[in-house]
Coordinates of C-alpha atoms in Angstrom, one line a residue:
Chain A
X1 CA 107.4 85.4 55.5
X2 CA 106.3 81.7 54.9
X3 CA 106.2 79.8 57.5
X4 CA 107.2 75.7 56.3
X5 CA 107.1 72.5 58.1
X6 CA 109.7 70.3 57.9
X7 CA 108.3 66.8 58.0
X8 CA 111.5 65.2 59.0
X9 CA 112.7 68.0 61.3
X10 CA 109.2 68.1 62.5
X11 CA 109.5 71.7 63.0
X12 CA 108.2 74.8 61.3
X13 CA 110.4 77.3 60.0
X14 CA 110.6 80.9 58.3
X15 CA 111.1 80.2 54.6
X16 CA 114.8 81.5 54.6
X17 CA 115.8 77.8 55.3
X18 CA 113.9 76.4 52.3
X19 CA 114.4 76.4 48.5
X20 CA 111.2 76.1 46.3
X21 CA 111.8 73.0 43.8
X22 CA 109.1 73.2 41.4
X23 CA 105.6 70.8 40.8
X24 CA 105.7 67.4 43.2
X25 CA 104.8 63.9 41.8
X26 CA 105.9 64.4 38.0
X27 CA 107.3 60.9 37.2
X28 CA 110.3 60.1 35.4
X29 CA 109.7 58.5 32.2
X30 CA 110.4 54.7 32.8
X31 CA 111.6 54.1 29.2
X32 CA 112.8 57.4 28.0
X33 CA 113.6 56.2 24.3
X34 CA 109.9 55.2 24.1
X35 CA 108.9 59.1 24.8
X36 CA 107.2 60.6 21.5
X37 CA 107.7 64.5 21.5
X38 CA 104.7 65.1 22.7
X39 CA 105.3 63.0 26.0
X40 CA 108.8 65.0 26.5
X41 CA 107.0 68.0 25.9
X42 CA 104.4 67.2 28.9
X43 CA 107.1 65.9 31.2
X44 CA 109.6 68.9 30.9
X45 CA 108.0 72.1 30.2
X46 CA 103.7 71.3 30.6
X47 CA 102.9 72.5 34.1
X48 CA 100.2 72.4 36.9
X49 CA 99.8 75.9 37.5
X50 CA 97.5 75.4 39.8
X51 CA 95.6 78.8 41.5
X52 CA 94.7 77.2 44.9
X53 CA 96.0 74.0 45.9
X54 CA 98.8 72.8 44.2
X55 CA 101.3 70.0 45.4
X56 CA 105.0 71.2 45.2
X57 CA 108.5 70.0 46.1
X58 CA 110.7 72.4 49.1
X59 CA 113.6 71.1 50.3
X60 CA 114.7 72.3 53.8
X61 CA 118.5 73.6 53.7
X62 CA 119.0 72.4 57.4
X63 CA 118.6 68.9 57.2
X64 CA 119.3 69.1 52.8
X65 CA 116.2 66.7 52.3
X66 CA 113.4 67.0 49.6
X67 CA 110.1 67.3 50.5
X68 CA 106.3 67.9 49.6
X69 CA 103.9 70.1 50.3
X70 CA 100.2 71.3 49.5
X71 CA 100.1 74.6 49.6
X72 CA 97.1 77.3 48.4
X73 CA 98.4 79.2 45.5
X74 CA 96.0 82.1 46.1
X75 CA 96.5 82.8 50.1
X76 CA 100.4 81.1 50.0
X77 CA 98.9 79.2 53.2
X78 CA 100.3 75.6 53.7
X79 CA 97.7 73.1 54.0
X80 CA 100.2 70.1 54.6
X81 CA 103.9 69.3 54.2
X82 CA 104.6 64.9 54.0
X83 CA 107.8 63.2 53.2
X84 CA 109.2 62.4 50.1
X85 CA 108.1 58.9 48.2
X86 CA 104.7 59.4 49.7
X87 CA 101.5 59.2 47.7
X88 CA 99.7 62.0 46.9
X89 CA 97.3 62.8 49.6
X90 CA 93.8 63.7 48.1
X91 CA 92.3 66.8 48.9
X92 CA 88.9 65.1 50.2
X93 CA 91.4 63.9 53.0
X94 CA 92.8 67.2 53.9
X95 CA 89.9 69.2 54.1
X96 CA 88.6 66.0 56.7
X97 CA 91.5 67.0 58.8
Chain B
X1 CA 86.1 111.1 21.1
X2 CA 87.2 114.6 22.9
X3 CA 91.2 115.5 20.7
X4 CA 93.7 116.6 23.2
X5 CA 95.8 119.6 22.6
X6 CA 96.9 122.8 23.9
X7 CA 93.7 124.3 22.3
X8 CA 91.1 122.2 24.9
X9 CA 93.3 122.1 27.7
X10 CA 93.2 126.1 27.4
X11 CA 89.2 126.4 26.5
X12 CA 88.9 123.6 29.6
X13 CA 91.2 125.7 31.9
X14 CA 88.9 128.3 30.9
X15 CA 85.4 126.6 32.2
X16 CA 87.6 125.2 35.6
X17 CA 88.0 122.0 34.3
X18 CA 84.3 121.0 34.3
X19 CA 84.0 120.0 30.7
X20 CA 86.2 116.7 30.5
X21 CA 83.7 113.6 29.5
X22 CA 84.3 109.9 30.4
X23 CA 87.2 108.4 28.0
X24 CA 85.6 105.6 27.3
X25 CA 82.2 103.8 27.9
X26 CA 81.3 101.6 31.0
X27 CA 80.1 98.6 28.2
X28 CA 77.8 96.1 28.7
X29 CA 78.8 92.9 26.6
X30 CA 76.6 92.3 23.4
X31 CA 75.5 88.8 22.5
X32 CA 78.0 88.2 19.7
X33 CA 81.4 89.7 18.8
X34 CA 84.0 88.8 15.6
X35 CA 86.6 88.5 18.2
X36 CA 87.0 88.3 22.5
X37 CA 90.0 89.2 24.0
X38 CA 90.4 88.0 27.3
X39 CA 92.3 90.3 29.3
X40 CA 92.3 94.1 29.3
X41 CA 96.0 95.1 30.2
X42 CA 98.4 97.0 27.7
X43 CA 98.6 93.9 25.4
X44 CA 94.6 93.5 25.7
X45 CA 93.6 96.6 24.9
X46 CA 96.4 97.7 22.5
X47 CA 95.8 94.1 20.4
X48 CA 91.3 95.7 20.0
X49 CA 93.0 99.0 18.7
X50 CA 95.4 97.7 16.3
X51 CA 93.0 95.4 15.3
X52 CA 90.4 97.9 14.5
X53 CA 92.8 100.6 13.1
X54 CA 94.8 98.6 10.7
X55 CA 92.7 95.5 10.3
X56 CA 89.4 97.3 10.1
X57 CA 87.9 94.6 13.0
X58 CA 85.9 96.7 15.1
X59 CA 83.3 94.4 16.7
X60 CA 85.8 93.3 19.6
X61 CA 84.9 92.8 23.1
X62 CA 88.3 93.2 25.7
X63 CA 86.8 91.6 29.2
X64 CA 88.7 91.9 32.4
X65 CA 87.7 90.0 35.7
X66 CA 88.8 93.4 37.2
X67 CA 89.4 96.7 36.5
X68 CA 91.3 97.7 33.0
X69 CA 95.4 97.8 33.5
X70 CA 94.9 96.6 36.8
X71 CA 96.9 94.0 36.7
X72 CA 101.0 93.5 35.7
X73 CA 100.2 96.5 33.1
X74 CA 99.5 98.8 36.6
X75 CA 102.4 96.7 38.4
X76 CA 105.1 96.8 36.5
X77 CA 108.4 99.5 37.0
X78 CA 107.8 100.9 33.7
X79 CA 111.3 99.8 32.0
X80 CA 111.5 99.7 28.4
X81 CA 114.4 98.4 26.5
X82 CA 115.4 95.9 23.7
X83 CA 118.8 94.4 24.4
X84 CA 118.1 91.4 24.2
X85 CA 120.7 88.8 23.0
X86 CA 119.0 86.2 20.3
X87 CA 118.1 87.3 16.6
X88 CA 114.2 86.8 17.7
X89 CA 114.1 88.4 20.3
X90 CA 116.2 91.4 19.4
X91 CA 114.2 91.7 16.4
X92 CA 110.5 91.7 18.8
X93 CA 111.6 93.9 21.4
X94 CA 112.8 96.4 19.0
X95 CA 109.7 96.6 16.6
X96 CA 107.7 97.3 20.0
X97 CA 110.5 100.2 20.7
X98 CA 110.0 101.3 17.0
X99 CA 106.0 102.0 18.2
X100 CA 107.2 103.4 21.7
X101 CA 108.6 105.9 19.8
X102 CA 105.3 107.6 18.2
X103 CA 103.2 105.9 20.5
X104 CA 101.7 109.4 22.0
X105 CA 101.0 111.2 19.3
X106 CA 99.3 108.0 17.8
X107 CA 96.8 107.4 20.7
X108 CA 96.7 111.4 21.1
X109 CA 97.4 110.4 24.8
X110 CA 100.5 111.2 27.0
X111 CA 102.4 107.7 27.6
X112 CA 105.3 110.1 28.8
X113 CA 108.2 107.7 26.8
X114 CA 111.3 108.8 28.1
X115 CA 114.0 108.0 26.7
X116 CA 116.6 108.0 29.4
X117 CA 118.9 105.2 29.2
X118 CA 119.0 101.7 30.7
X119 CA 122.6 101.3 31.9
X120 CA 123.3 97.3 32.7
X121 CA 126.3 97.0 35.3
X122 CA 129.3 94.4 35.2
X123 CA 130.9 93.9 38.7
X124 CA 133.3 90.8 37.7
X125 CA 134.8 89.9 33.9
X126 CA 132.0 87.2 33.4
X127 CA 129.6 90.3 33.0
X128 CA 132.4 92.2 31.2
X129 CA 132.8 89.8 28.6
X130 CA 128.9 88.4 28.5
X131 CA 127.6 92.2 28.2
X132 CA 130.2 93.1 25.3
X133 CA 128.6 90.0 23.5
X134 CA 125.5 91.5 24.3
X135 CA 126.5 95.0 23.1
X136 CA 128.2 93.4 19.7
X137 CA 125.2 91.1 19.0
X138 CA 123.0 94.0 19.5
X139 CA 124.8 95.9 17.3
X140 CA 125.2 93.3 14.7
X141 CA 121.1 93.6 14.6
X142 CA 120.7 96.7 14.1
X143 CA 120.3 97.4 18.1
X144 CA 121.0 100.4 20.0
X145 CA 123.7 99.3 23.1
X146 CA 127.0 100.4 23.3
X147 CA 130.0 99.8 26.1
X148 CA 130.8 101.9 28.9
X149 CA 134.0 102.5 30.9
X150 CA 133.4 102.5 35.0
X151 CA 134.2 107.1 34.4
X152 CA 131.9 106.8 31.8
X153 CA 128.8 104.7 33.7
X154 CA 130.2 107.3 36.8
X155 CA 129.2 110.4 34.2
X156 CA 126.4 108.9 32.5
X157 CA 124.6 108.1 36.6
X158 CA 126.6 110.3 38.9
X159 CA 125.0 108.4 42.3
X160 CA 126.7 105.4 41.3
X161 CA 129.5 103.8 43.5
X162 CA 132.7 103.3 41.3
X163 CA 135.3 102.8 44.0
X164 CA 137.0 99.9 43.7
X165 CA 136.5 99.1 47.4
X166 CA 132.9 98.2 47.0
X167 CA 131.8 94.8 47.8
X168 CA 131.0 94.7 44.3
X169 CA 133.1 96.9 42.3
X170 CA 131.8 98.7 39.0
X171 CA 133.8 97.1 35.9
X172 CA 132.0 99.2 33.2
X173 CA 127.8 98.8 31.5
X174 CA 125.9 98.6 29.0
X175 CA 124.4 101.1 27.8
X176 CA 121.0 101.4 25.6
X177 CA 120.5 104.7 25.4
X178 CA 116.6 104.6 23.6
X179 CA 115.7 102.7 26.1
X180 CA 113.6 104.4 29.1
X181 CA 110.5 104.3 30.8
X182 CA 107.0 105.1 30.0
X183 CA 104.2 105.8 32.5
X184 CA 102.1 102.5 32.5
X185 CA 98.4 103.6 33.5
X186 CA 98.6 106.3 30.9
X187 CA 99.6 103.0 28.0
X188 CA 96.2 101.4 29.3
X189 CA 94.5 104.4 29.7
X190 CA 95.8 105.6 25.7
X191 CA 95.1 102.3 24.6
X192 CA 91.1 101.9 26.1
X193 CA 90.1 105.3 25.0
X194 CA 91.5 104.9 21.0
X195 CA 90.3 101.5 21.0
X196 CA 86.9 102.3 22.2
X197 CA 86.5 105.6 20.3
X198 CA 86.4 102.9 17.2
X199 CA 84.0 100.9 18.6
X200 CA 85.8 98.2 20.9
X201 CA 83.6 97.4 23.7
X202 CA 86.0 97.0 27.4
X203 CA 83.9 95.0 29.6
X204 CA 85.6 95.5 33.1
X205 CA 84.8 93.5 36.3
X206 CA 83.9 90.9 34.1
X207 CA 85.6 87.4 34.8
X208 CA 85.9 85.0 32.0
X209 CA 85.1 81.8 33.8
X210 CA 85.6 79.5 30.7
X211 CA 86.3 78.7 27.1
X212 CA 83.8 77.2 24.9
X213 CA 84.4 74.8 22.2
X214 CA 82.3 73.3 19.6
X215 CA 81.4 69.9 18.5
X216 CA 84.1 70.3 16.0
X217 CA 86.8 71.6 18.6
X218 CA 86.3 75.2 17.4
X219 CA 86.0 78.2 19.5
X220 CA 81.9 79.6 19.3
X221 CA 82.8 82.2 22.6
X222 CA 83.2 82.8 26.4
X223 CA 81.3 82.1 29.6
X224 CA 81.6 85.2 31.5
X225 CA 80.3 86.3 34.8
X226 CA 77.4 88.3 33.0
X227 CA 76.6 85.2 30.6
X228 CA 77.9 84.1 27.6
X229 CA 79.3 85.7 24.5
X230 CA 79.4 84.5 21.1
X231 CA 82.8 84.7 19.5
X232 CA 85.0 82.5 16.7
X233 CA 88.1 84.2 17.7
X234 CA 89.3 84.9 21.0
X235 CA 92.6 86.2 22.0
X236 CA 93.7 85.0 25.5
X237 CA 96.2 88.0 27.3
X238 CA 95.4 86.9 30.9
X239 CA 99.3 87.2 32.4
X240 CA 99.8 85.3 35.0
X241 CA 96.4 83.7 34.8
X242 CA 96.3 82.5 31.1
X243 CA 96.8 78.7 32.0
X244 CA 93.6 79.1 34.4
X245 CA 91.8 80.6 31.3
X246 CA 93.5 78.0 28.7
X247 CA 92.8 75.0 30.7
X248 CA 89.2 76.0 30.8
X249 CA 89.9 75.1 26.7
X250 CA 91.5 72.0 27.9
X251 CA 94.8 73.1 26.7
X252 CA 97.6 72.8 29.2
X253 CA 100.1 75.5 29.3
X254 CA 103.9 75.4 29.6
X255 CA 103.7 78.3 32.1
X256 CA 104.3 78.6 35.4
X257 CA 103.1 82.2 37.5
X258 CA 105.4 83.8 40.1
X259 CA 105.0 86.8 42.2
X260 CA 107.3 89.8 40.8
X261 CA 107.5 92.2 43.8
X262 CA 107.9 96.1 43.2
X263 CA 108.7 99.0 45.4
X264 CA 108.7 102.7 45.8
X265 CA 110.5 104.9 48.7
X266 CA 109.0 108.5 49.2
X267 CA 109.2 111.0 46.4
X268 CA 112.7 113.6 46.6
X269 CA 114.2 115.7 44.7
X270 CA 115.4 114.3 40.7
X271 CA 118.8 112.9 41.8
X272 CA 118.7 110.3 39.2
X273 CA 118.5 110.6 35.7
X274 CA 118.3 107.3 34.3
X275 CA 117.5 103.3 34.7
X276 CA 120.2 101.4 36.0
X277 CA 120.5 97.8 36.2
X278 CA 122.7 95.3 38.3
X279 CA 122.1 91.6 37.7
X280 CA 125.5 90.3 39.5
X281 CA 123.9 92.2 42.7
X282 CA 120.3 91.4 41.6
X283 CA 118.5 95.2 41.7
X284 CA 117.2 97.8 39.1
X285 CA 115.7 101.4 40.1
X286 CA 115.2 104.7 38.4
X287 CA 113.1 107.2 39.6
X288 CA 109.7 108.3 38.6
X289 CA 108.7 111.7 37.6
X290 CA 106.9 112.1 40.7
X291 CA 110.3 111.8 42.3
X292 CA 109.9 108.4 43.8
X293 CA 112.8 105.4 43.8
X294 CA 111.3 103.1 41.6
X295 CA 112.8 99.6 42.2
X296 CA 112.6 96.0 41.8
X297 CA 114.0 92.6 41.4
X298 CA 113.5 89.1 40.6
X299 CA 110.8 86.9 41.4
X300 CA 110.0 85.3 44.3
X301 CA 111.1 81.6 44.6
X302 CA 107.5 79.9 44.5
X303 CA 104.7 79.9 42.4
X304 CA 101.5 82.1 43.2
X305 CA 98.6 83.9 42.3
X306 CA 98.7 86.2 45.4
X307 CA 100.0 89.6 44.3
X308 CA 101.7 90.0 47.4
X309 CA 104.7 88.6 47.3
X310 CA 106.6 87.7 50.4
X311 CA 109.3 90.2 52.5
X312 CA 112.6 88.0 52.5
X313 CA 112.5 89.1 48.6
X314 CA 112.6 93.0 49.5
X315 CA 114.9 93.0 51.8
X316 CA 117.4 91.2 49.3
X317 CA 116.7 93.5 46.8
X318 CA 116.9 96.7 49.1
X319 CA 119.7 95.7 50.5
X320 CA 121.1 94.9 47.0
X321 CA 120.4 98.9 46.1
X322 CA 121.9 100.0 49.3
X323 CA 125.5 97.9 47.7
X324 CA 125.5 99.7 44.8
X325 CA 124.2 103.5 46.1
X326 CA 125.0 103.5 49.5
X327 CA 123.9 107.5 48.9
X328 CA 120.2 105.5 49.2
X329 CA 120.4 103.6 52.7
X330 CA 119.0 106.2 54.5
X331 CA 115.8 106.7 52.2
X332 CA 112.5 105.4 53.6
X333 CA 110.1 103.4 51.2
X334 CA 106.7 104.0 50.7
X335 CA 104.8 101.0 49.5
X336 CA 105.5 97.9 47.9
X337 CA 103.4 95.4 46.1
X338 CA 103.6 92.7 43.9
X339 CA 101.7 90.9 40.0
X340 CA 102.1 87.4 39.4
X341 CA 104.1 86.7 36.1
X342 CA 103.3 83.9 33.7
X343 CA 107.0 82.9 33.3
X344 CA 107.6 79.9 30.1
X345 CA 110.6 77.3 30.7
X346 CA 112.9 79.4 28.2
X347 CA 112.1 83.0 29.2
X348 CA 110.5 84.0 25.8
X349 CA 107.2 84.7 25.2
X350 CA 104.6 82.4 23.4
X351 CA 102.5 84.8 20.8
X352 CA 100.7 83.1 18.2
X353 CA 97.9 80.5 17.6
X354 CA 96.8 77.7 19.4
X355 CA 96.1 73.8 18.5
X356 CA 92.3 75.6 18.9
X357 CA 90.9 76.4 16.2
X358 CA 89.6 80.2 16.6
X359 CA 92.5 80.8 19.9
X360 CA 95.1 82.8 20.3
X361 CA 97.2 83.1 22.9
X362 CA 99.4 86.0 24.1
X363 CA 101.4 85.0 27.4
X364 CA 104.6 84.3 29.0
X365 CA 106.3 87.5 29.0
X366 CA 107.7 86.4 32.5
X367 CA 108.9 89.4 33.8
X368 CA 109.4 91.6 30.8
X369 CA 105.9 92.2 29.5
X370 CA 105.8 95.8 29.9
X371 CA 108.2 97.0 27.3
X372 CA 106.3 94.7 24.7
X373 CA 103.7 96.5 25.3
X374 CA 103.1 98.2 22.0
X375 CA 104.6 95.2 20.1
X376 CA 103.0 92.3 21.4
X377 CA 99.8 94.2 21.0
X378 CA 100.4 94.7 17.2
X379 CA 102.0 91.7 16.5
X380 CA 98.6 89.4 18.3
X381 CA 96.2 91.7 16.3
X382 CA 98.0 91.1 13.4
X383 CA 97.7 87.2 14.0
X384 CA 94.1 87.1 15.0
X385 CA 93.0 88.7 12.0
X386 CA 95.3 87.5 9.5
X387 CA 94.7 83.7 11.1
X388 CA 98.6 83.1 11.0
X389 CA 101.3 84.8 12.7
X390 CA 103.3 87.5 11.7
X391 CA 107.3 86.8 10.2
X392 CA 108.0 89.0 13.9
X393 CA 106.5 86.8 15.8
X394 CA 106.3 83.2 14.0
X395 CA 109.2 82.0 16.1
X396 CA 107.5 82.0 19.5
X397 CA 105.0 79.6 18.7
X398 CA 103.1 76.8 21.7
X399 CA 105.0 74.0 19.2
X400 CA 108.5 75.4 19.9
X401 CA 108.5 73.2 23.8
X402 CA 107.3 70.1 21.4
X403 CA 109.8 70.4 19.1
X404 CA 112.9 71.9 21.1
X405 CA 112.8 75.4 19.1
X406 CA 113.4 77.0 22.1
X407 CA 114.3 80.8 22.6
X408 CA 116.4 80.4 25.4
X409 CA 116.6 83.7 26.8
X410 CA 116.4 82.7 30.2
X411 CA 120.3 82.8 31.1
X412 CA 120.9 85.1 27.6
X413 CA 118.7 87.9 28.9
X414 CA 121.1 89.7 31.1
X415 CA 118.4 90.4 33.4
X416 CA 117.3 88.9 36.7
X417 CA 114.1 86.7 36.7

């Protein structure tokens, strides 16, 4: 069993309360009608994959909001959780911590 | 090679046993090989011996970072089936069932196909009416399925729970009835020993660690853990780790990997004689021919590359067994364990060539690999010799996700992912 943090509920929490929602930080195209195939390609079906960190979206069902997380693909251990609409931490950062 | 047959297994019985050789050699990779396939599961290891039985290619390397079929090809519940709804898949599914069928005799090697049924359970009309389109659609390509009443699914499986006071009560099933199992090591194990006893090397415990291109973009070989290997053509079969292994090209892959958990409870008596599925409960189990419960699910929610898998999953898909055959909430389980499944946006697999010149890529079977086994094997051989894919398999092209082809089996499958 997972064990998550909420970063708004500041609270950590079995994983039965969250729903995994895919790759974080993929940006909506700004002018879609300007997208060739290959750019629609890349933004709907080209992912990450990451094995070891990869930064995903969870959203916690308690409190219904989105959030991100970095988690380790190979040992499932969560190296951070940060709110939505925040940048990208860098991994340099997190391994200070 | 040593043939199997009554006549050794007698002269060996004879000498206590003490005669059987090694099946295959421990390898040690040679400088250059005609073609490298990355990967040394069912699909790996079948895609060196078709390629050097029918395509007369045998200076082929198959390189595992572990041991052979020790990954989703030893991880897997052994189902094998073809009902699958669209033309192209129907039609690939069922040209792997076609080699099921003579597979054995073929690799001289027990795979143990047995053809005992996959029955596919409707608890509400929705299923009704989406598995008779199944069923006609099947039928209408030349696929066996047929419909079954709630008595008839009740005579086909007797431990199933037809009374209409279940939580979720039995409307009727599907039936494919050459559909089965196979025993899985024994496909790898077949596979190895006929593909080496014509000259394949399998280089085990051997990680690929990148992809090496040329000034001109083309393939020349591998990076490997014991140096690097020459090569114009190499296959990439890697499961759940192909985009690790494809990005190394610097080709991004539309795949994502999940943990698919499996799990077996202690080994009793036979009590059931066939593979029954229930997607509206979300469960599938038969039992092995050691007499163990063999059962499964979907996949877990998040992706991973941990083989392990997380426990909320089992205990939805246990308790999702004990709905349907309460006769089974009192059996203890043995072990569980998990493979992580390269899973593509529409469920079908990718199987052809690459933007590369000189890669191939075999991948995204998702959760349904297994069955394919013999097909996909064929059907990649066929395309790394030939340099263009086969009319089988020419629809699950890498272009499909640029230009909106898709093969979208992913709600059409019938099956839980």
């Amino acid at each position: 069993m997972l064990l998550i943090h909420c970063p708004y509920c500041e609270d950590t929490l079995p994983e039965l309360e969250f729903t995994y929602a895919g790759e974080a930080h993929i940006a909506r195209p700004a002018d879609p009608s300007a997208f060739s195939d290959e750019e629609w390609r890349d933004f709907l079906f080209i992912r990450t994959n990451a094995r070891g960190p990869h930064y995903e979206r969870w959203r916690h069902i308690g409190c219904g909001r989105f959030f991100n997380a970095l988690r380790d693909t190979v040992s499932d251990r969560f190296l951070m959780t940060y709110k939505a609409g925040e940048a990208r931490p860098t991994l340099t950062q997190e391994a200070a911590e | 090679m040593t043939r199997f047959s009554a006549f050794s297994l007698l002269q060996q019985a004879l000498n206590g046993h003490k005669g059987w050789r090694e099946q295959w050699p421990d390898s040690q990779p040679k400088a250059e090989y005609d073609v490298v396939i990355v990967g040394a599961g069912g699909h790996g290891l079948g895609a060196a011996y078709y390629l050097a039985k029918e395509h007369g290619i045998t200076n082929v390397a198959v390189i595992d970072k572990g041991w052979l079929g020790g990954g989703n090809t030893g991880r897997n519940t052994t189902i094998i089936r073809s009902n699958y709804l669209y033309d192209e898949s129907a039609k690939l599914y069922d040209h792997a069932l076609d080699l099921w069928d003579n597979l054995s005799q073929e690799l001289n090697y027990n795979v143990m196909y047995s053809k005992r049924g996959v029955l596919m359970l409707a608890h509400n009309v929705h299923d009704v009416q989406s598995f008779q389109r199944h069923v006609n659609s099947n039928r209408l390509n030349g696929v066996d399925n047929r419909w079954l009443t709630k008595e008839e699914c009740k005579a086909f499986c007797p431990p199933l729970n037809i009374s209409p006071d279940a939580r979720y009560p039995v409307m009727g099933g599907a039936l494919q009835m050459r559909a089965g199992t196979a025993r899985h090591d024994a496909v790898a194990w077949g596979y190895a020993r006929a593909a080496a006893a014509r000259g394949v090397d399998i280089i085990q415990n051997c990680a690929v660690n990148a992809i090496r291109r040329g000034p001109d973009g083309a393939v020349i070989g591998v990076d490997t853990a014991k140096g690097f290997i020459r090569a114009k053509k190499v296959a990439v079969s890697a499961a759940g780790n192909t985009s690790v292994v494809m990005d190394s090209a610097g080709l991004r892959m539309p795949l994502e990997s999940f943990p698919l958990q499996a799990l077996v409870s202690e080994p009793v008596k036979p009590i059931f004689p066939c593979v029954v599925m229930s997607n509206t409960v979300h469960a599938y189990i038969s039992q092995s021919d050691k007499g163990e419960l063999v059962i499964g699910s979907g996949t877990d929610q998040y992706t991973s590359y941990s083989q392990r898998g997380g426990m909320p999953l089992i205990e939805h898909t246990v308790a999702a067994i004990c709905e349907v055959f309460p006769i089974f909430t009192r059996m203890r389980m043995l072990r569980k364990w998990g493979g992580i499944v390269d899973v593509t946006p529409d469920r079908s697999a990718i199987l052809g060539k690459t933007p590369i010149k000189g890669l191939y890529v075999n991948c995204g079977w998702g959760t349904g690999g297994f069955k394919a086994t013999p097909g996909a094997a064929h059907l990649l051989a066929y395309t790394v010799a030939k340099d263009e894919p086969h009319p089988l398999n020419a629809p699950f092209t890498l272009e499909r996700f640029t230009t909106g082809r898709l093969i979208d089996e992913a709600a059409a499958a019938a099956v839980a992912h």
